[in-house]
Amino acid sequence: AAAPRLKDSAPMSSTPSVETVFSTPGPHPNGMQATAQGFWILDQHTNLLQLVSHTGEVLRTLTTESDRGSGVTFDGMALWIASTYNCKILRVDAQTGATLAVYDTPGAAKTGAHGLEWRAGLLWIATPPAAMIYQVDVAGGFRVVHSFPAPGSRPHGLAWQDGDLWCVETNHRAFYRLDTKTGATLDQIELPAGAPEPHGMTIWDGHFWYCDANTSTVARFPLP
């Protein structure tokens, strides 16, 4: 596996002021994706995928075939789930939760991916066992076309800002802004003591939003 990147190897933004916003409907939220309708939240305990409003009201509940999943994203038509404990990536119907396709997770070992993000027809995958982030061409046979080391051994949620990819590193309790061509760290944000632990993460309305799989908390803080 790739060596974890040192936390102090890049500039660091000021410590953010974190706001707790709402609690998730499930006990162990581990994947989060913002859309105009609300947040898709994947629970690792129930394997339910729920669309909640931006204030936390449940709008839709889907039963999935995920095995203790840890990541979710939306391609504009269907949802993608990191089914972590059977090392699969699922594409599921956004209305019914039915599985449309199943793929093997790149870099998986005993477990699979923890973070997913969709952009311009390509799927980005954060896989902790390999400590890597993969760019996958879905239309080209689910083929890895690019990869680089994750910013540590426990990468979770992914999100885009102005062409750069943010990745949560849960052990570091930090958010890393990454150059997607080189994997270089462009910025990093470390959470203050006492803030919820970051697992699933997304960007919406000028803020990072993230969920804590241990406490069901959804929190946010402004983008730098």
PDB file of C-alpha atoms in Angstrom:
ATOM      1  CA  ALA A   1       0.000   0.000   0.000  1.00  0.00           C
ATOM      2  CA  ALA A   2       1.084   3.563  -0.561  1.00  0.00           C
ATOM      3  CA  ALA A   3       2.682   5.308   2.396  1.00  0.00           C
ATOM      4  CA  PRO A   4       0.347   7.697   4.228  1.00  0.00           C
ATOM      5  CA  ARG A   5       0.996  11.344   3.517  1.00  0.00           C
ATOM      6  CA  LEU A   6       2.207  13.372   6.486  1.00  0.00           C
ATOM      7  CA  LYS A   7      -0.340  15.807   7.836  1.00  0.00           C
ATOM      8  CA  ASP A   8       2.145  18.666   8.002  1.00  0.00           C
ATOM      9  CA  SER A   9       3.362  18.315   4.420  1.00  0.00           C
ATOM     10  CA  ALA A  10       1.099  21.046   3.002  1.00  0.00           C
ATOM     11  CA  PRO A  11      -0.322  24.441   3.909  1.00  0.00           C
ATOM     12  CA  MET A  12      -3.139  24.352   6.445  1.00  0.00           C
ATOM     13  CA  SER A  13      -6.183  26.607   6.512  1.00  0.00           C
ATOM     14  CA  SER A  14      -7.343  28.003   9.830  1.00  0.00           C
ATOM     15  CA  THR A  15      -9.290  25.646  12.098  1.00  0.00           C
ATOM     16  CA  PRO A  16     -12.965  25.903  11.149  1.00  0.00           C
ATOM     17  CA  SER A  17     -15.941  26.658  13.342  1.00  0.00           C
ATOM     18  CA  VAL A  18     -18.093  23.526  13.017  1.00  0.00           C
ATOM     19  CA  GLU A  19     -21.890  23.684  13.321  1.00  0.00           C
ATOM     20  CA  THR A  20     -24.034  20.644  14.153  1.00  0.00           C
ATOM     21  CA  VAL A  21     -27.111  20.751  11.886  1.00  0.00           C
ATOM     22  CA  PHE A  22     -29.219  17.606  12.349  1.00  0.00           C
ATOM     23  CA  SER A  23     -29.116  13.886  13.182  1.00  0.00           C
ATOM     24  CA  THR A  24     -29.435  11.253  10.482  1.00  0.00           C
ATOM     25  CA  PRO A  25     -32.381   8.829  10.415  1.00  0.00           C
ATOM     26  CA  GLY A  26     -30.026   5.822  10.663  1.00  0.00           C
ATOM     27  CA  PRO A  27     -27.563   4.972  13.466  1.00  0.00           C
ATOM     28  CA  HIS A  28     -24.336   4.736  11.444  1.00  0.00           C
ATOM     29  CA  PRO A  29     -24.251   7.140   8.456  1.00  0.00           C
ATOM     30  CA  ASN A  30     -21.127   6.585   6.403  1.00  0.00           C
ATOM     31  CA  GLY A  31     -21.850   8.042   2.953  1.00  0.00           C
ATOM     32  CA  MET A  32     -23.272  11.444   1.995  1.00  0.00           C
ATOM     33  CA  GLN A  33     -24.001  13.150  -1.343  1.00  0.00           C
ATOM     34  CA  ALA A  34     -25.635  16.549  -1.890  1.00  0.00           C
ATOM     35  CA  THR A  35     -28.213  17.134  -4.622  1.00  0.00           C
ATOM     36  CA  ALA A  36     -30.667  19.963  -5.278  1.00  0.00           C
ATOM     37  CA  GLN A  37     -33.418  17.853  -3.668  1.00  0.00           C
ATOM     38  CA  GLY A  38     -31.459  17.073  -0.512  1.00  0.00           C
ATOM     39  CA  PHE A  39     -28.729  14.810   0.837  1.00  0.00           C
ATOM     40  CA  TRP A  40     -28.453  11.131   0.030  1.00  0.00           C
ATOM     41  CA  ILE A  41     -27.211   9.401   3.170  1.00  0.00           C
ATOM     42  CA  LEU A  42     -26.115   5.744   3.246  1.00  0.00           C
ATOM     43  CA  ASP A  43     -26.271   3.994   6.606  1.00  0.00           C
ATOM     44  CA  GLN A  44     -23.695   1.296   7.273  1.00  0.00           C
ATOM     45  CA  HIS A  45     -25.864  -0.523   9.849  1.00  0.00           C
ATOM     46  CA  THR A  46     -29.255  -0.631   8.126  1.00  0.00           C
ATOM     47  CA  ASN A  47     -27.979  -0.572   4.501  1.00  0.00           C
ATOM     48  CA  LEU A  48     -30.759   1.926   3.825  1.00  0.00           C
ATOM     49  CA  LEU A  49     -30.142   4.796   1.435  1.00  0.00           C
ATOM     50  CA  GLN A  50     -32.231   7.810   2.410  1.00  0.00           C
ATOM     51  CA  LEU A  51     -32.823  11.151   0.744  1.00  0.00           C
ATOM     52  CA  VAL A  52     -33.237  13.803   3.410  1.00  0.00           C
ATOM     53  CA  SER A  53     -33.945  17.491   2.993  1.00  0.00           C
ATOM     54  CA  HIS A  54     -31.204  20.014   3.640  1.00  0.00           C
ATOM     55  CA  THR A  55     -32.714  20.394   7.121  1.00  0.00           C
ATOM     56  CA  GLY A  56     -32.877  16.656   7.855  1.00  0.00           C
ATOM     57  CA  GLU A  57     -36.433  15.582   6.964  1.00  0.00           C
ATOM     58  CA  VAL A  58     -36.676  12.138   5.361  1.00  0.00           C
ATOM     59  CA  LEU A  59     -37.975  12.410   1.775  1.00  0.00           C
ATOM     60  CA  ARG A  60     -37.306   8.905   0.425  1.00  0.00           C
ATOM     61  CA  THR A  61     -36.040   5.593   1.818  1.00  0.00           C
ATOM     62  CA  LEU A  62     -34.488   2.910  -0.387  1.00  0.00           C
ATOM     63  CA  THR A  63     -33.576  -0.624   0.633  1.00  0.00           C
ATOM     64  CA  THR A  64     -30.263  -1.598  -0.991  1.00  0.00           C
ATOM     65  CA  GLU A  65     -28.130  -4.703  -1.458  1.00  0.00           C
ATOM     66  CA  SER A  66     -25.162  -2.885   0.054  1.00  0.00           C
ATOM     67  CA  ASP A  67     -23.053  -4.759   2.607  1.00  0.00           C
ATOM     68  CA  ARG A  68     -22.205  -2.174   5.287  1.00  0.00           C
ATOM     69  CA  GLY A  69     -21.670   0.523   2.704  1.00  0.00           C
ATOM     70  CA  SER A  70     -19.528   3.592   3.198  1.00  0.00           C
ATOM     71  CA  GLY A  71     -19.923   5.887   0.205  1.00  0.00           C
ATOM     72  CA  VAL A  72     -22.537   7.213  -2.189  1.00  0.00           C
ATOM     73  CA  THR A  73     -22.682   9.500  -5.211  1.00  0.00           C
ATOM     74  CA  PHE A  74     -25.188  10.433  -7.939  1.00  0.00           C
ATOM     75  CA  ASP A  75     -24.520  10.437 -11.685  1.00  0.00           C
ATOM     76  CA  GLY A  76     -27.629  12.438 -12.599  1.00  0.00           C
ATOM     77  CA  MET A  77     -29.702   9.336 -13.287  1.00  0.00           C
ATOM     78  CA  ALA A  78     -28.700   6.635 -10.807  1.00  0.00           C
ATOM     79  CA  LEU A  79     -26.886   6.297  -7.513  1.00  0.00           C
ATOM     80  CA  TRP A  80     -23.543   4.615  -6.884  1.00  0.00           C
ATOM     81  CA  ILE A  81     -22.838   2.847  -3.578  1.00  0.00           C
ATOM     82  CA  ALA A  82     -19.585   1.599  -2.078  1.00  0.00           C
ATOM     83  CA  SER A  83     -20.651  -1.784  -0.692  1.00  0.00           C
ATOM     84  CA  THR A  84     -17.670  -1.964   1.594  1.00  0.00           C
ATOM     85  CA  TYR A  85     -17.656  -5.383   3.199  1.00  0.00           C
ATOM     86  CA  ASN A  86     -18.147  -7.430   0.038  1.00  0.00           C
ATOM     87  CA  CYS A  87     -15.753  -5.143  -1.878  1.00  0.00           C
ATOM     88  CA  LYS A  88     -18.291  -4.204  -4.560  1.00  0.00           C
ATOM     89  CA  ILE A  89     -19.460  -0.994  -6.196  1.00  0.00           C
ATOM     90  CA  LEU A  90     -23.202  -0.937  -6.908  1.00  0.00           C
ATOM     91  CA  ARG A  91     -25.157   1.233  -9.326  1.00  0.00           C
ATOM     92  CA  VAL A  92     -28.725   1.463  -8.052  1.00  0.00           C
ATOM     93  CA  ASP A  93     -32.039   2.906  -9.201  1.00  0.00           C
ATOM     94  CA  ALA A  94     -32.662   6.271  -7.515  1.00  0.00           C
ATOM     95  CA  GLN A  95     -36.403   5.609  -7.250  1.00  0.00           C
ATOM     96  CA  THR A  96     -36.491   1.984  -6.111  1.00  0.00           C
ATOM     97  CA  GLY A  97     -33.026   1.092  -4.808  1.00  0.00           C
ATOM     98  CA  ALA A  98     -32.866  -1.884  -7.191  1.00  0.00           C
ATOM     99  CA  THR A  99     -29.351  -2.888  -8.185  1.00  0.00           C
ATOM    100  CA  LEU A 100     -28.624  -2.031 -11.820  1.00  0.00           C
ATOM    101  CA  ALA A 101     -24.985  -3.155 -12.006  1.00  0.00           C
ATOM    102  CA  VAL A 102     -22.243  -4.587  -9.763  1.00  0.00           C
ATOM    103  CA  TYR A 103     -18.484  -4.040 -10.112  1.00  0.00           C
ATOM    104  CA  ASP A 104     -15.359  -5.091  -8.221  1.00  0.00           C
ATOM    105  CA  THR A 105     -13.749  -2.348  -6.130  1.00  0.00           C
ATOM    106  CA  PRO A 106     -10.230  -1.393  -7.231  1.00  0.00           C
ATOM    107  CA  GLY A 107      -7.656  -1.713  -4.467  1.00  0.00           C
ATOM    108  CA  ALA A 108      -9.907  -3.779  -2.195  1.00  0.00           C
ATOM    109  CA  ALA A 109      -8.567  -6.294   0.321  1.00  0.00           C
ATOM    110  CA  LYS A 110     -10.644  -7.456   3.302  1.00  0.00           C
ATOM    111  CA  THR A 111     -12.839  -4.402   2.770  1.00  0.00           C
ATOM    112  CA  GLY A 112     -13.518  -2.060  -0.105  1.00  0.00           C
ATOM    113  CA  ALA A 113     -14.206   1.593  -0.830  1.00  0.00           C
ATOM    114  CA  HIS A 114     -15.297   4.282   1.621  1.00  0.00           C
ATOM    115  CA  GLY A 115     -15.716   7.318  -0.642  1.00  0.00           C
ATOM    116  CA  LEU A 116     -17.273   7.871  -4.077  1.00  0.00           C
ATOM    117  CA  GLU A 117     -17.688  10.922  -6.297  1.00  0.00           C
ATOM    118  CA  TRP A 118     -18.961  11.348  -9.850  1.00  0.00           C
ATOM    119  CA  ARG A 119     -17.666  13.913 -12.325  1.00  0.00           C
ATOM    120  CA  ALA A 120     -17.910  14.224 -16.108  1.00  0.00           C
ATOM    121  CA  GLY A 121     -18.717  10.577 -16.728  1.00  0.00           C
ATOM    122  CA  LEU A 122     -15.983   9.232 -14.452  1.00  0.00           C
ATOM    123  CA  LEU A 123     -16.246   7.660 -11.002  1.00  0.00           C
ATOM    124  CA  TRP A 124     -13.699   8.546  -8.308  1.00  0.00           C
ATOM    125  CA  ILE A 125     -13.164   5.967  -5.562  1.00  0.00           C
ATOM    126  CA  ALA A 126     -11.321   6.238  -2.228  1.00  0.00           C
ATOM    127  CA  THR A 127     -10.187   2.783  -1.069  1.00  0.00           C
ATOM    128  CA  PRO A 128      -8.599   2.572   2.413  1.00  0.00           C
ATOM    129  CA  PRO A 129      -6.962  -0.900   2.113  1.00  0.00           C
ATOM    130  CA  ALA A 130      -4.831   0.397  -0.762  1.00  0.00           C
ATOM    131  CA  ALA A 131      -4.651   3.959   0.616  1.00  0.00           C
ATOM    132  CA  MET A 132      -5.405   5.100  -2.934  1.00  0.00           C
ATOM    133  CA  ILE A 133      -7.854   7.207  -4.910  1.00  0.00           C
ATOM    134  CA  TYR A 134      -8.884   5.783  -8.278  1.00  0.00           C
ATOM    135  CA  GLN A 135     -10.428   7.384 -11.357  1.00  0.00           C
ATOM    136  CA  VAL A 136     -12.602   4.841 -13.159  1.00  0.00           C
ATOM    137  CA  ASP A 137     -13.990   4.969 -16.689  1.00  0.00           C
ATOM    138  CA  VAL A 138     -17.393   3.376 -16.197  1.00  0.00           C
ATOM    139  CA  ALA A 139     -18.384   3.346 -19.862  1.00  0.00           C
ATOM    140  CA  GLY A 140     -15.048   1.810 -20.782  1.00  0.00           C
ATOM    141  CA  GLY A 141     -15.651  -1.380 -18.828  1.00  0.00           C
ATOM    142  CA  PHE A 142     -15.131  -0.019 -15.311  1.00  0.00           C
ATOM    143  CA  ARG A 143     -11.458   0.483 -16.020  1.00  0.00           C
ATOM    144  CA  VAL A 144      -9.038   2.399 -13.792  1.00  0.00           C
ATOM    145  CA  VAL A 145      -7.566   5.189 -15.913  1.00  0.00           C
ATOM    146  CA  HIS A 146      -5.718   7.140 -13.206  1.00  0.00           C
ATOM    147  CA  SER A 147      -4.815   6.817  -9.529  1.00  0.00           C
ATOM    148  CA  PHE A 148      -2.777   8.497  -6.813  1.00  0.00           C
ATOM    149  CA  PRO A 149      -2.062   7.973  -3.098  1.00  0.00           C
ATOM    150  CA  ALA A 150      -4.767   9.050  -0.676  1.00  0.00           C
ATOM    151  CA  PRO A 151      -3.809  11.536   2.059  1.00  0.00           C
ATOM    152  CA  GLY A 152      -3.519   8.763   4.655  1.00  0.00           C
ATOM    153  CA  SER A 153      -4.627   5.205   5.318  1.00  0.00           C
ATOM    154  CA  ARG A 154      -8.315   5.918   6.052  1.00  0.00           C
ATOM    155  CA  PRO A 155      -9.746   8.059   3.234  1.00  0.00           C
ATOM    156  CA  HIS A 156     -13.504   8.517   3.305  1.00  0.00           C
ATOM    157  CA  GLY A 157     -15.803  11.103   1.684  1.00  0.00           C
ATOM    158  CA  LEU A 158     -14.935  12.922  -1.554  1.00  0.00           C
ATOM    159  CA  ALA A 159     -16.202  16.202  -3.030  1.00  0.00           C
ATOM    160  CA  TRP A 160     -15.276  18.680  -5.779  1.00  0.00           C
ATOM    161  CA  GLN A 161     -14.356  22.355  -5.562  1.00  0.00           C
ATOM    162  CA  ASP A 162     -13.236  24.274  -8.670  1.00  0.00           C
ATOM    163  CA  GLY A 163     -11.670  21.247 -10.333  1.00  0.00           C
ATOM    164  CA  ASP A 164      -9.883  19.977  -7.223  1.00  0.00           C
ATOM    165  CA  LEU A 165     -10.897  16.940  -5.194  1.00  0.00           C
ATOM    166  CA  TRP A 166     -11.394  17.160  -1.429  1.00  0.00           C
ATOM    167  CA  CYS A 167     -10.920  13.966   0.579  1.00  0.00           C
ATOM    168  CA  VAL A 168     -11.701  13.353   4.244  1.00  0.00           C
ATOM    169  CA  GLU A 169      -9.058  11.387   6.164  1.00  0.00           C
ATOM    170  CA  THR A 170     -10.882  10.078   9.217  1.00  0.00           C
ATOM    171  CA  ASN A 171      -7.873   9.110  11.344  1.00  0.00           C
ATOM    172  CA  HIS A 172      -6.404  12.583  10.843  1.00  0.00           C
ATOM    173  CA  ARG A 173      -9.816  14.268  11.400  1.00  0.00           C
ATOM    174  CA  ALA A 174      -8.822  16.371   8.415  1.00  0.00           C
ATOM    175  CA  PHE A 175      -9.990  17.470   4.961  1.00  0.00           C
ATOM    176  CA  TYR A 176      -7.420  17.507   2.143  1.00  0.00           C
ATOM    177  CA  ARG A 177      -7.659  19.428  -1.125  1.00  0.00           C
ATOM    178  CA  LEU A 178      -5.899  17.376  -3.801  1.00  0.00           C
ATOM    179  CA  ASP A 179      -4.520  18.023  -7.265  1.00  0.00           C
ATOM    180  CA  THR A 180      -6.199  15.290  -9.300  1.00  0.00           C
ATOM    181  CA  LYS A 181      -3.308  14.994 -11.771  1.00  0.00           C
ATOM    182  CA  THR A 182      -0.500  14.562  -9.253  1.00  0.00           C
ATOM    183  CA  GLY A 183      -2.284  13.790  -5.971  1.00  0.00           C
ATOM    184  CA  ALA A 184      -0.402  16.671  -4.326  1.00  0.00           C
ATOM    185  CA  THR A 185      -2.015  18.251  -1.278  1.00  0.00           C
ATOM    186  CA  LEU A 186      -2.986  21.854  -2.034  1.00  0.00           C
ATOM    187  CA  ASP A 187      -4.660  22.635   1.294  1.00  0.00           C
ATOM    188  CA  GLN A 188      -5.734  20.839   4.448  1.00  0.00           C
ATOM    189  CA  ILE A 189      -8.258  21.606   7.162  1.00  0.00           C
ATOM    190  CA  GLU A 190      -8.045  19.910  10.544  1.00  0.00           C
ATOM    191  CA  LEU A 191     -11.194  19.745  12.662  1.00  0.00           C
ATOM    192  CA  PRO A 192     -11.132  21.232  16.153  1.00  0.00           C
ATOM    193  CA  ALA A 193     -11.155  19.024  19.232  1.00  0.00           C
ATOM    194  CA  GLY A 194     -14.663  17.992  20.148  1.00  0.00           C
ATOM    195  CA  ALA A 195     -16.088  18.324  16.626  1.00  0.00           C
ATOM    196  CA  PRO A 196     -17.872  15.279  15.175  1.00  0.00           C
ATOM    197  CA  GLU A 197     -15.634  12.749  13.437  1.00  0.00           C
ATOM    198  CA  PRO A 198     -15.714  12.928   9.616  1.00  0.00           C
ATOM    199  CA  HIS A 199     -16.858   9.962   7.531  1.00  0.00           C
ATOM    200  CA  GLY A 200     -19.220  10.701   4.630  1.00  0.00           C
ATOM    201  CA  MET A 201     -18.716  14.189   3.164  1.00  0.00           C
ATOM    202  CA  THR A 202     -20.149  16.436   0.466  1.00  0.00           C
ATOM    203  CA  ILE A 203     -20.218  20.107  -0.550  1.00  0.00           C
ATOM    204  CA  TRP A 204     -23.394  22.161  -0.705  1.00  0.00           C
ATOM    205  CA  ASP A 205     -24.267  25.866  -0.573  1.00  0.00           C
ATOM    206  CA  GLY A 206     -20.732  27.057   0.166  1.00  0.00           C
ATOM    207  CA  HIS A 207     -20.151  24.581   3.000  1.00  0.00           C
ATOM    208  CA  PHE A 208     -18.615  21.221   3.697  1.00  0.00           C
ATOM    209  CA  TRP A 209     -21.280  18.896   5.090  1.00  0.00           C
ATOM    210  CA  TYR A 210     -20.216  15.666   6.760  1.00  0.00           C
ATOM    211  CA  CYS A 211     -21.645  12.842   8.852  1.00  0.00           C
ATOM    212  CA  ASP A 212     -20.255  11.074  11.905  1.00  0.00           C
ATOM    213  CA  ALA A 213     -20.898   7.318  11.712  1.00  0.00           C
ATOM    214  CA  ASN A 214     -20.504   6.997  15.486  1.00  0.00           C
ATOM    215  CA  THR A 215     -23.021   9.623  16.616  1.00  0.00           C
ATOM    216  CA  SER A 216     -25.442  10.086  13.644  1.00  0.00           C
ATOM    217  CA  THR A 217     -24.485  13.750  13.580  1.00  0.00           C
ATOM    218  CA  VAL A 218     -24.467  15.870  10.434  1.00  0.00           C
ATOM    219  CA  ALA A 219     -22.231  18.921  10.730  1.00  0.00           C
ATOM    220  CA  ARG A 220     -21.055  21.688   8.426  1.00  0.00           C
ATOM    221  CA  PHE A 221     -18.501  24.486   8.112  1.00  0.00           C
ATOM    222  CA  PRO A 222     -17.757  27.050   5.382  1.00  0.00           C
ATOM    223  CA  LEU A 223     -15.488  26.327   2.446  1.00  0.00           C
ATOM    224  CA  PRO A 224     -12.124  28.088   2.703  1.00  0.00           C
TER     225      PRO A 224
END
